[in-house]
PDB file of C-alpha atoms in Angstrom:
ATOM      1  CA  UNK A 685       8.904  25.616  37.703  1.00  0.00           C
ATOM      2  CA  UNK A 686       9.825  29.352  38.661  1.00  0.00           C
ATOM      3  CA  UNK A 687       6.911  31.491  41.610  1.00  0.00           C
ATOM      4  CA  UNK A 688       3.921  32.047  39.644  1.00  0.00           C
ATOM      5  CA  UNK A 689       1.588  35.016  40.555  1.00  0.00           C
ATOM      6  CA  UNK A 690      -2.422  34.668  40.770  1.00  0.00           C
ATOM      7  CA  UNK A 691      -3.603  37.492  40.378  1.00  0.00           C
ATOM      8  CA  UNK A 692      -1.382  38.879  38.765  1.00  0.00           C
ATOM      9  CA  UNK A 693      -1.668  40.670  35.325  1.00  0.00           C
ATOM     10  CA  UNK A 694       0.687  40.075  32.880  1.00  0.00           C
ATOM     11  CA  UNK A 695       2.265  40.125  28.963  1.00  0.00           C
ATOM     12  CA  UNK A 696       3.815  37.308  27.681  1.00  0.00           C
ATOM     13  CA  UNK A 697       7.275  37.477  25.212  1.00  0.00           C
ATOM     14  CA  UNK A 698       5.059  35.911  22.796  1.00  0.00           C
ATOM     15  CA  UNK A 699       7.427  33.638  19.889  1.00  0.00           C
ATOM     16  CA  UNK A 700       4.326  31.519  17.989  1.00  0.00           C
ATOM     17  CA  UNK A 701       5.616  28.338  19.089  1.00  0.00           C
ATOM     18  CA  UNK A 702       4.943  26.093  21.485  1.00  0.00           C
ATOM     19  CA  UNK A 703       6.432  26.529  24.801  1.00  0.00           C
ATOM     20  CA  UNK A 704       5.451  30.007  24.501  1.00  0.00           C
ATOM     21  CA  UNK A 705       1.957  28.792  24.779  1.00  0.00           C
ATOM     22  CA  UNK A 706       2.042  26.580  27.174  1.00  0.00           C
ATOM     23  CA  UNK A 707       4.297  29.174  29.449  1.00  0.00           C
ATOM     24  CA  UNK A 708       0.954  31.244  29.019  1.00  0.00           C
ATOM     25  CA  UNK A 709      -1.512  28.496  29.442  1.00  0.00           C
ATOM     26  CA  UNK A 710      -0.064  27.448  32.680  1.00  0.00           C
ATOM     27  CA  UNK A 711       0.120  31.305  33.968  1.00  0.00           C
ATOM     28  CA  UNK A 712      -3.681  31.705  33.400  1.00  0.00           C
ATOM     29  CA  UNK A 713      -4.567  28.435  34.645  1.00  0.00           C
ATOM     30  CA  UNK A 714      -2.787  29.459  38.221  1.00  0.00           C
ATOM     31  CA  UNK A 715      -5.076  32.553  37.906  1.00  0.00           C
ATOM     32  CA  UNK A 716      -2.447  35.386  36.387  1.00  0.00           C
ATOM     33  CA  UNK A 717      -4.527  37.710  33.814  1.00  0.00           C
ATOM     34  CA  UNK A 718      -3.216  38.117  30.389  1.00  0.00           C
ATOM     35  CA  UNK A 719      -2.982  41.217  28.834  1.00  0.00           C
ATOM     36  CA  UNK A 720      -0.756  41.709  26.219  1.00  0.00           C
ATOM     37  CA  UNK A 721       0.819  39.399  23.834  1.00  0.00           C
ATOM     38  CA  UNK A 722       4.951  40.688  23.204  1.00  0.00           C
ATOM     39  CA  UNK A 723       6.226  39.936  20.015  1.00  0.00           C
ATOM     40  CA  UNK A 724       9.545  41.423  18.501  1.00  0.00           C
ATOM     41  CA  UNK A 725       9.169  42.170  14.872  1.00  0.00           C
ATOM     42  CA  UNK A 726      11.947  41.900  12.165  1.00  0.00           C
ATOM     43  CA  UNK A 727      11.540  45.819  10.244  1.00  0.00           C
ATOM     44  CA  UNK A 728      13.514  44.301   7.861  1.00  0.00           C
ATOM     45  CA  UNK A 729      11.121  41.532   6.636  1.00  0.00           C
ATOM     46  CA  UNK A 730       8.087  42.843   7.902  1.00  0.00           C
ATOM     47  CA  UNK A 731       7.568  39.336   9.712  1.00  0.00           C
ATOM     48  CA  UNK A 732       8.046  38.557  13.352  1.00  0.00           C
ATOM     49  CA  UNK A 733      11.894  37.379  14.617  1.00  0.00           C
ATOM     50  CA  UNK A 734      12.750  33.995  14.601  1.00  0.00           C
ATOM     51  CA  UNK A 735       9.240  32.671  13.151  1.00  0.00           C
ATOM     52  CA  UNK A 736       8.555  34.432  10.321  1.00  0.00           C
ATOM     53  CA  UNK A 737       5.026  35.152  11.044  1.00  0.00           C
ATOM     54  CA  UNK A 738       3.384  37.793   9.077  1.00  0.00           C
ATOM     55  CA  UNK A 739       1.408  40.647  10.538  1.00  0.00           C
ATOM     56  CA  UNK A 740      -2.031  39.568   9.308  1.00  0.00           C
ATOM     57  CA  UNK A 741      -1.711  36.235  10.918  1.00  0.00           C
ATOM     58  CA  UNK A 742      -0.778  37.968  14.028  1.00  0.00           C
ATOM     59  CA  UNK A 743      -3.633  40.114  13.814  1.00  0.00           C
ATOM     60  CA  UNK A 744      -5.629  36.842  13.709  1.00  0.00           C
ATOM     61  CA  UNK A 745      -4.309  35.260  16.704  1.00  0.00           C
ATOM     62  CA  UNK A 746      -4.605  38.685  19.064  1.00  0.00           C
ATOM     63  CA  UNK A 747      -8.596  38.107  17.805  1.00  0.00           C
ATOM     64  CA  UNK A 748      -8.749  34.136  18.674  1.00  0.00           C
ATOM     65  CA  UNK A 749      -7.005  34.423  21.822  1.00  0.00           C
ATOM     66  CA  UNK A 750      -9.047  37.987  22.364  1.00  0.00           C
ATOM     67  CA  UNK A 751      -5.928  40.253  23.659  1.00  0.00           C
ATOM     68  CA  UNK A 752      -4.228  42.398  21.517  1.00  0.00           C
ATOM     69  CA  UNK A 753      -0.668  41.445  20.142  1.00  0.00           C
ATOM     70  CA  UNK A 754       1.727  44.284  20.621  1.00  0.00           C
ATOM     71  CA  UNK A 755       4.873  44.426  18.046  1.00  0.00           C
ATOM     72  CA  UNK A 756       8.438  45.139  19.146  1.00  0.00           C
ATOM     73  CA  UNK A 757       9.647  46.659  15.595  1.00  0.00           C
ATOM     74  CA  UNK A 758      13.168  46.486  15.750  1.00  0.00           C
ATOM     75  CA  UNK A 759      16.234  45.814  13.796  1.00  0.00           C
ATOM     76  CA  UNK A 760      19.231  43.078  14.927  1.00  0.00           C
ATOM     77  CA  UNK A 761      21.051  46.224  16.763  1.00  0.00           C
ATOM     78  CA  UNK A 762      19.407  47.411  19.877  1.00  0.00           C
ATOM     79  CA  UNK A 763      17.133  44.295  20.127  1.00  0.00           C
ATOM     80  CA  UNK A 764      17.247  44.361  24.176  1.00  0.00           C
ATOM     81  CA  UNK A 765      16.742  48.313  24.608  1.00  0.00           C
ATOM     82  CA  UNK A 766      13.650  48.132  21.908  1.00  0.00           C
ATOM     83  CA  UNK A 767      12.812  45.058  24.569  1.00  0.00           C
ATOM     84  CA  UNK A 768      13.090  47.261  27.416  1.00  0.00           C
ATOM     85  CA  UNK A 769      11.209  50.420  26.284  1.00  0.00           C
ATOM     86  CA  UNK A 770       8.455  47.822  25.257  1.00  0.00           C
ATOM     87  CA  UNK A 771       7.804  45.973  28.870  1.00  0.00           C
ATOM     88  CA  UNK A 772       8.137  49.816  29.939  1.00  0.00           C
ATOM     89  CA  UNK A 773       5.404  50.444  28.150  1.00  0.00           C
ATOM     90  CA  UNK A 774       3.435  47.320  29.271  1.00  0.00           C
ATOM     91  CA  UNK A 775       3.980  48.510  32.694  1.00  0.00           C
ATOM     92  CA  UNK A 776       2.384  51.808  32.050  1.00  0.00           C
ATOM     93  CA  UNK A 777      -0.638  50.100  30.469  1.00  0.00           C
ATOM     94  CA  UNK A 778      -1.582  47.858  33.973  1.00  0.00           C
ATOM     95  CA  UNK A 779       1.164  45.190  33.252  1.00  0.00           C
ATOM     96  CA  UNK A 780       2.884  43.173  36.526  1.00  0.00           C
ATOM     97  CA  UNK A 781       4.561  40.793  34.738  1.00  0.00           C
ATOM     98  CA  UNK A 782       6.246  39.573  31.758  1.00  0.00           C
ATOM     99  CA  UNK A 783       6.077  35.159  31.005  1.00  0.00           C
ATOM    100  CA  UNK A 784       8.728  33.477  29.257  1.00  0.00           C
ATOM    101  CA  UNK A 785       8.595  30.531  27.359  1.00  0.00           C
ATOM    102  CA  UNK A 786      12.582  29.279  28.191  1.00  0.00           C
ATOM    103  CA  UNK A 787      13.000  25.963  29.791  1.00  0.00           C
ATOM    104  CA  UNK A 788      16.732  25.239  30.785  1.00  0.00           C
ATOM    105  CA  UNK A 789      19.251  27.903  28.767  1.00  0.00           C
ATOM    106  CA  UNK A 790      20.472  29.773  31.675  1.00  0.00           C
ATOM    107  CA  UNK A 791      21.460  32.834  29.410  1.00  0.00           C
ATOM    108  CA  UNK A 792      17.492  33.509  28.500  1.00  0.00           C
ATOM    109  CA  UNK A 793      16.472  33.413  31.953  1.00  0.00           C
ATOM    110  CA  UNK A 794      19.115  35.978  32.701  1.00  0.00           C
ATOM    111  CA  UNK A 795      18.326  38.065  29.405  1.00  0.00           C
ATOM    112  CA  UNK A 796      14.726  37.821  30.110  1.00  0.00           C
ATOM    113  CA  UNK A 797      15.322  38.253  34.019  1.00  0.00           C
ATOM    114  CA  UNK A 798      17.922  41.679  33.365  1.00  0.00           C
ATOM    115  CA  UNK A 799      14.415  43.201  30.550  1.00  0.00           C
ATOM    116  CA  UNK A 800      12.347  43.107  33.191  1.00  0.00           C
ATOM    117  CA  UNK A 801      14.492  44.349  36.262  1.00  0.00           C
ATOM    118  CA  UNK A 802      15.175  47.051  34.245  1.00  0.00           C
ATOM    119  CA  UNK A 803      11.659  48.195  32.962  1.00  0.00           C
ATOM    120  CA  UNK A 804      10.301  46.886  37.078  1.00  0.00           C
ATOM    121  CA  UNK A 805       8.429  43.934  36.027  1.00  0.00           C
ATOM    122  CA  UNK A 806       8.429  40.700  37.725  1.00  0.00           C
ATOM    123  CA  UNK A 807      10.063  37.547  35.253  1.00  0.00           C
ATOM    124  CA  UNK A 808       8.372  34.586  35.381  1.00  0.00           C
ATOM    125  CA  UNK A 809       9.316  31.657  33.210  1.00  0.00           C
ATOM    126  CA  UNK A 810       6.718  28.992  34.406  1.00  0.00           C
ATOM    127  CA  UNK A 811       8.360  25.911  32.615  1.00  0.00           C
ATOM    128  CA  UNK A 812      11.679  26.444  33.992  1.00  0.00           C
ATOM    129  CA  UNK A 813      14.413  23.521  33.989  1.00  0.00           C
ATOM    130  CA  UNK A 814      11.614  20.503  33.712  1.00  0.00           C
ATOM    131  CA  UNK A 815      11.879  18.031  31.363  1.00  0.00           C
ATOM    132  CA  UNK A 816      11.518  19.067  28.003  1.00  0.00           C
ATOM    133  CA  UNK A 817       9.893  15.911  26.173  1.00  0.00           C
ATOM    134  CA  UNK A 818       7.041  15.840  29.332  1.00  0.00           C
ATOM    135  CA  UNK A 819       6.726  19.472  28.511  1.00  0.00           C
ATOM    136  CA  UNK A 820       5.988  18.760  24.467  1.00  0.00           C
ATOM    137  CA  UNK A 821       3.936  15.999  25.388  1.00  0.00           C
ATOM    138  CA  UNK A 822       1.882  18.411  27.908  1.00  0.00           C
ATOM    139  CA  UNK A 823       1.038  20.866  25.356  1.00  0.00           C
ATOM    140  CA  UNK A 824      -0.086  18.406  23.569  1.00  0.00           C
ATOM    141  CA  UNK A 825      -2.094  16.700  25.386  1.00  0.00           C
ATOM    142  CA  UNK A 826      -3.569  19.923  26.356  1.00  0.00           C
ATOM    143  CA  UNK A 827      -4.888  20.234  23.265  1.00  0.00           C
ATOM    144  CA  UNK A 828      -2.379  22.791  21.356  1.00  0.00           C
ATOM    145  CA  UNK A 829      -1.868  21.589  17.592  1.00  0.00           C
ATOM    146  CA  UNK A 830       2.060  23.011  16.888  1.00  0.00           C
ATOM    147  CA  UNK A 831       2.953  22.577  13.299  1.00  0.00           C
ATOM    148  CA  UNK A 832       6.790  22.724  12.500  1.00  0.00           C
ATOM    149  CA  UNK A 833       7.371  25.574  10.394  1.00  0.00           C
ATOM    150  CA  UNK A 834      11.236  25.853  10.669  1.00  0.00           C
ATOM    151  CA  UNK A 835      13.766  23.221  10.340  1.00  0.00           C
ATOM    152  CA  UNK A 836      17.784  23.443  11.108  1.00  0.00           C
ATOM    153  CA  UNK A 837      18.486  21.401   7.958  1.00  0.00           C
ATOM    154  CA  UNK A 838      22.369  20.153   9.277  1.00  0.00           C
ATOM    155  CA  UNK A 839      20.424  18.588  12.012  1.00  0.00           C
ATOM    156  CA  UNK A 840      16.903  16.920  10.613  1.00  0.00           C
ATOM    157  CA  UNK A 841      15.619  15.806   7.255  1.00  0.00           C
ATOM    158  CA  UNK A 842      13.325  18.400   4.901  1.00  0.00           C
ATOM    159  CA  UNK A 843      10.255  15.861   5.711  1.00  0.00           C
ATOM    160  CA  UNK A 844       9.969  16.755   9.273  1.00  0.00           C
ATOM    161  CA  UNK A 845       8.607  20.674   7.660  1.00  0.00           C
ATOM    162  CA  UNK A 846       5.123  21.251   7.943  1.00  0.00           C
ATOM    163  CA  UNK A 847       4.362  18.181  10.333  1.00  0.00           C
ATOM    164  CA  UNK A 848       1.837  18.689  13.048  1.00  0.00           C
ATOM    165  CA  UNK A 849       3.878  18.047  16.356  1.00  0.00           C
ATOM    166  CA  UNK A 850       2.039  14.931  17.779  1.00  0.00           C
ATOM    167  CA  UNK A 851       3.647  11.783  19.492  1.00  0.00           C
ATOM    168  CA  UNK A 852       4.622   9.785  16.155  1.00  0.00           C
ATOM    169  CA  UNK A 853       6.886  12.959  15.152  1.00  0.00           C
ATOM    170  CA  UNK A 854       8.042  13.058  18.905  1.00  0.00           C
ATOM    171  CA  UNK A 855       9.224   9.245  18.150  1.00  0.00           C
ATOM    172  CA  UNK A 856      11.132  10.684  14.847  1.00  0.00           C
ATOM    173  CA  UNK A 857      12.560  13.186  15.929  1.00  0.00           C
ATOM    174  CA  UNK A 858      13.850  10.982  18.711  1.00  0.00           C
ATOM    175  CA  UNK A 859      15.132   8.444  16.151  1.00  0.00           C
ATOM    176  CA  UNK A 860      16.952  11.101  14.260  1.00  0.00           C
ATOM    177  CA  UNK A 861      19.295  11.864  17.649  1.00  0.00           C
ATOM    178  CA  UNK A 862      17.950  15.575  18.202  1.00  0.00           C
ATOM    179  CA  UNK A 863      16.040  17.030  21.176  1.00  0.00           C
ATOM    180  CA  UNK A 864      12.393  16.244  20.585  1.00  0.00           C
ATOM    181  CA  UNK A 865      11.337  20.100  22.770  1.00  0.00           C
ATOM    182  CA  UNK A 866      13.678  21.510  19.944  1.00  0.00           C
ATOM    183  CA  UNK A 867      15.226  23.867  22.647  1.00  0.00           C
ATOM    184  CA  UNK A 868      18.503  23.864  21.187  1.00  0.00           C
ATOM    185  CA  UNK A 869      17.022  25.238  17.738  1.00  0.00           C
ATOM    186  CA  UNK A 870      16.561  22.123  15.800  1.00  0.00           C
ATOM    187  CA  UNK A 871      13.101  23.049  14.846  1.00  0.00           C
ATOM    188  CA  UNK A 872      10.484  25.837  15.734  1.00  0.00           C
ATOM    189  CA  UNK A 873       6.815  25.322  15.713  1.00  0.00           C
ATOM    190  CA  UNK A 874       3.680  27.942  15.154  1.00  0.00           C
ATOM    191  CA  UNK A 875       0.717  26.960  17.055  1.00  0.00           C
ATOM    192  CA  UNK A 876      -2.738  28.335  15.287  1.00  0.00           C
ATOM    193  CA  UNK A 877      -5.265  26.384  17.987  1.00  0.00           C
ATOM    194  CA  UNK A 878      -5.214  25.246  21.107  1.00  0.00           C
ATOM    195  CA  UNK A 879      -6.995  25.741  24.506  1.00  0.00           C
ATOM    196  CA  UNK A 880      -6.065  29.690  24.628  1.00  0.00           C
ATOM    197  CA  UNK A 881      -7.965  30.444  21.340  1.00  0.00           C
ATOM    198  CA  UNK A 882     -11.644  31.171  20.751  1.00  0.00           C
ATOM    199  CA  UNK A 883     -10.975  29.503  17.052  1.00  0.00           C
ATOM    200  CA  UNK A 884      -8.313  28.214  15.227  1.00  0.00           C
ATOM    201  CA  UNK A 885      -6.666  30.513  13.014  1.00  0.00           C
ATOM    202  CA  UNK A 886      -7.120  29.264   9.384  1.00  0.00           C
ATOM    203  CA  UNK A 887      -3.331  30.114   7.834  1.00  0.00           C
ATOM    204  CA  UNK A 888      -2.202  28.670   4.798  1.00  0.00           C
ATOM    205  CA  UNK A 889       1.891  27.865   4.016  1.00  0.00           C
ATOM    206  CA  UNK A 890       3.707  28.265   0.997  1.00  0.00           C
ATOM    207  CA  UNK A 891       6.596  26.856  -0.558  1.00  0.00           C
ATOM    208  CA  UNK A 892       9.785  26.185   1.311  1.00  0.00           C
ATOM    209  CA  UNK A 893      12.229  29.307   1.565  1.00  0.00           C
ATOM    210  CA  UNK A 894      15.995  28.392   1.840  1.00  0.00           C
ATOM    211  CA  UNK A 895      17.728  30.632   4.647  1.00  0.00           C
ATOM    212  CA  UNK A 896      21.231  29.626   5.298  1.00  0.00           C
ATOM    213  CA  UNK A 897      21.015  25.984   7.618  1.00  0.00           C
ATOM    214  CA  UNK A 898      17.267  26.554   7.874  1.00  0.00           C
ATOM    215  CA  UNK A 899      14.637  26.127   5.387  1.00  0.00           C
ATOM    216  CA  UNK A 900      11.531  27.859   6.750  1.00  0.00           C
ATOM    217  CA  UNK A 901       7.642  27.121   5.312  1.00  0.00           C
ATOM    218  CA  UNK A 902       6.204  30.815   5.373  1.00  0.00           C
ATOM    219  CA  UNK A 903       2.617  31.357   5.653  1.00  0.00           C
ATOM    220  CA  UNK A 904      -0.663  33.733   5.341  1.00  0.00           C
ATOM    221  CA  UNK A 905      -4.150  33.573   5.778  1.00  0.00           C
ATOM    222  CA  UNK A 906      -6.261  31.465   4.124  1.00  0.00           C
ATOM    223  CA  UNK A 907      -8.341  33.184   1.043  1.00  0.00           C
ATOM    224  CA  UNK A 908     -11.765  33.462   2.099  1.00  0.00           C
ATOM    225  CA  UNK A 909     -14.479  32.455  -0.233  1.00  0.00           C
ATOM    226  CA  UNK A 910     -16.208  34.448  -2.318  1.00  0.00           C
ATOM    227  CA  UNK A 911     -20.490  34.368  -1.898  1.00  0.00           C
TER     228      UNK A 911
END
């Protein structure tokens, strides 16, 4: 695990999923302040890179976890400089520090690390290079309830979508030879309650979109009922 900062005030690069969270989780329990939640947003889909989460939903979380959720709205080209401008931004708002999620790819810790020297933040990536099934099994047993949303579909079976990340699907996807953190992009997860939040947020998934090698379950709020 990489210097934490108590103290501290921070943003987090903010992806849905799990390590995300628990990056977070373990900042504030050391005492860092979260501010902001940093999420870069796909202009082209109107949904959030990577996890496909649409804006309402995001408005949801920013309310259960009671900080506000700031978009990055950018295309594929100039990803990093919209990055940039953003922690910039951060800084200007009381920010010290940006959290990563990444555990043990040594080109995110040096993408993340290069975004913040640049816009004078301090990187902090609390999980770095520790084991990444005790990490999944931390969150878990921490209380966060990740549901896999996104599936690489060369590498696991269509019934692993929309299972809630718990340690019978940690057995399976050990059984089916893949890396049960999902680090490597085998899966991705969206986590709607867990110790940060005030609630959980009620979403609601749809049918199964094919994209390329991944099949991805979108989602939206639930409908509220009617009086």
């Amino acid at each position: 695990m990489q210097k934490l900062y108590p103290g501290m005030r921070f943003t987090a690069s903010y992806s849905e999923g799990k390590d995300s969270l628990l990056a977070i989780y373990r900042a504030v329990q050391s005492g860092m302040v979260l501010q902001f939640l940093l999420i870069t947003y796909n202009t082209d889909r109107q949904r959030s890179w990577f996890h496909g989460i649409p804006t309402e939903v995001l408005e949801e979380v920013a309310a259960a976890m009671g900080v506000p959720v700031h978009r990055i709205c950018t295309t594929g080209e100039g990803y990093g400089r919209a990055f940039e401008e953003a922690l910039r931004r951060e800084k200007e708002q009381g920010a010290q520090a940006c959290v990563f999620g990444d555990i043990d790819i040594q080109g995110h810790l040096e993408w993340g690390s290069q975004r913040c020297a640049a816009a004078g933040l301090e990187a902090c990536f609390p999980l770095w290079q520790e084991d990444r099934l005790a990490l999944t099994r931390e969150g878990i047993r921490a209380g966060f309830r990740p549901r896999i949303t996104v599936i690489d579909r060369t590498r696991l079976s269509e019934d692993f979508l929309g299972r809630l990340l718990a340690e019978e699907t940690l057995e399976d996807l050990q059984a089916a030879g893949v890396d049960v953190c999902g680090e490597n992009g085998e899966y991705h997860t969206f986590v709607a309650d867990g110790p940060l939040f005030s609630r959980a947020v009620p979403v609601q998934f749809q049918a199964p979109l094919e994209l390329g090698d991944y099949l991805v379950l979108p989602m939206e709020m639930q409908a509220r009922g009617l009086d």
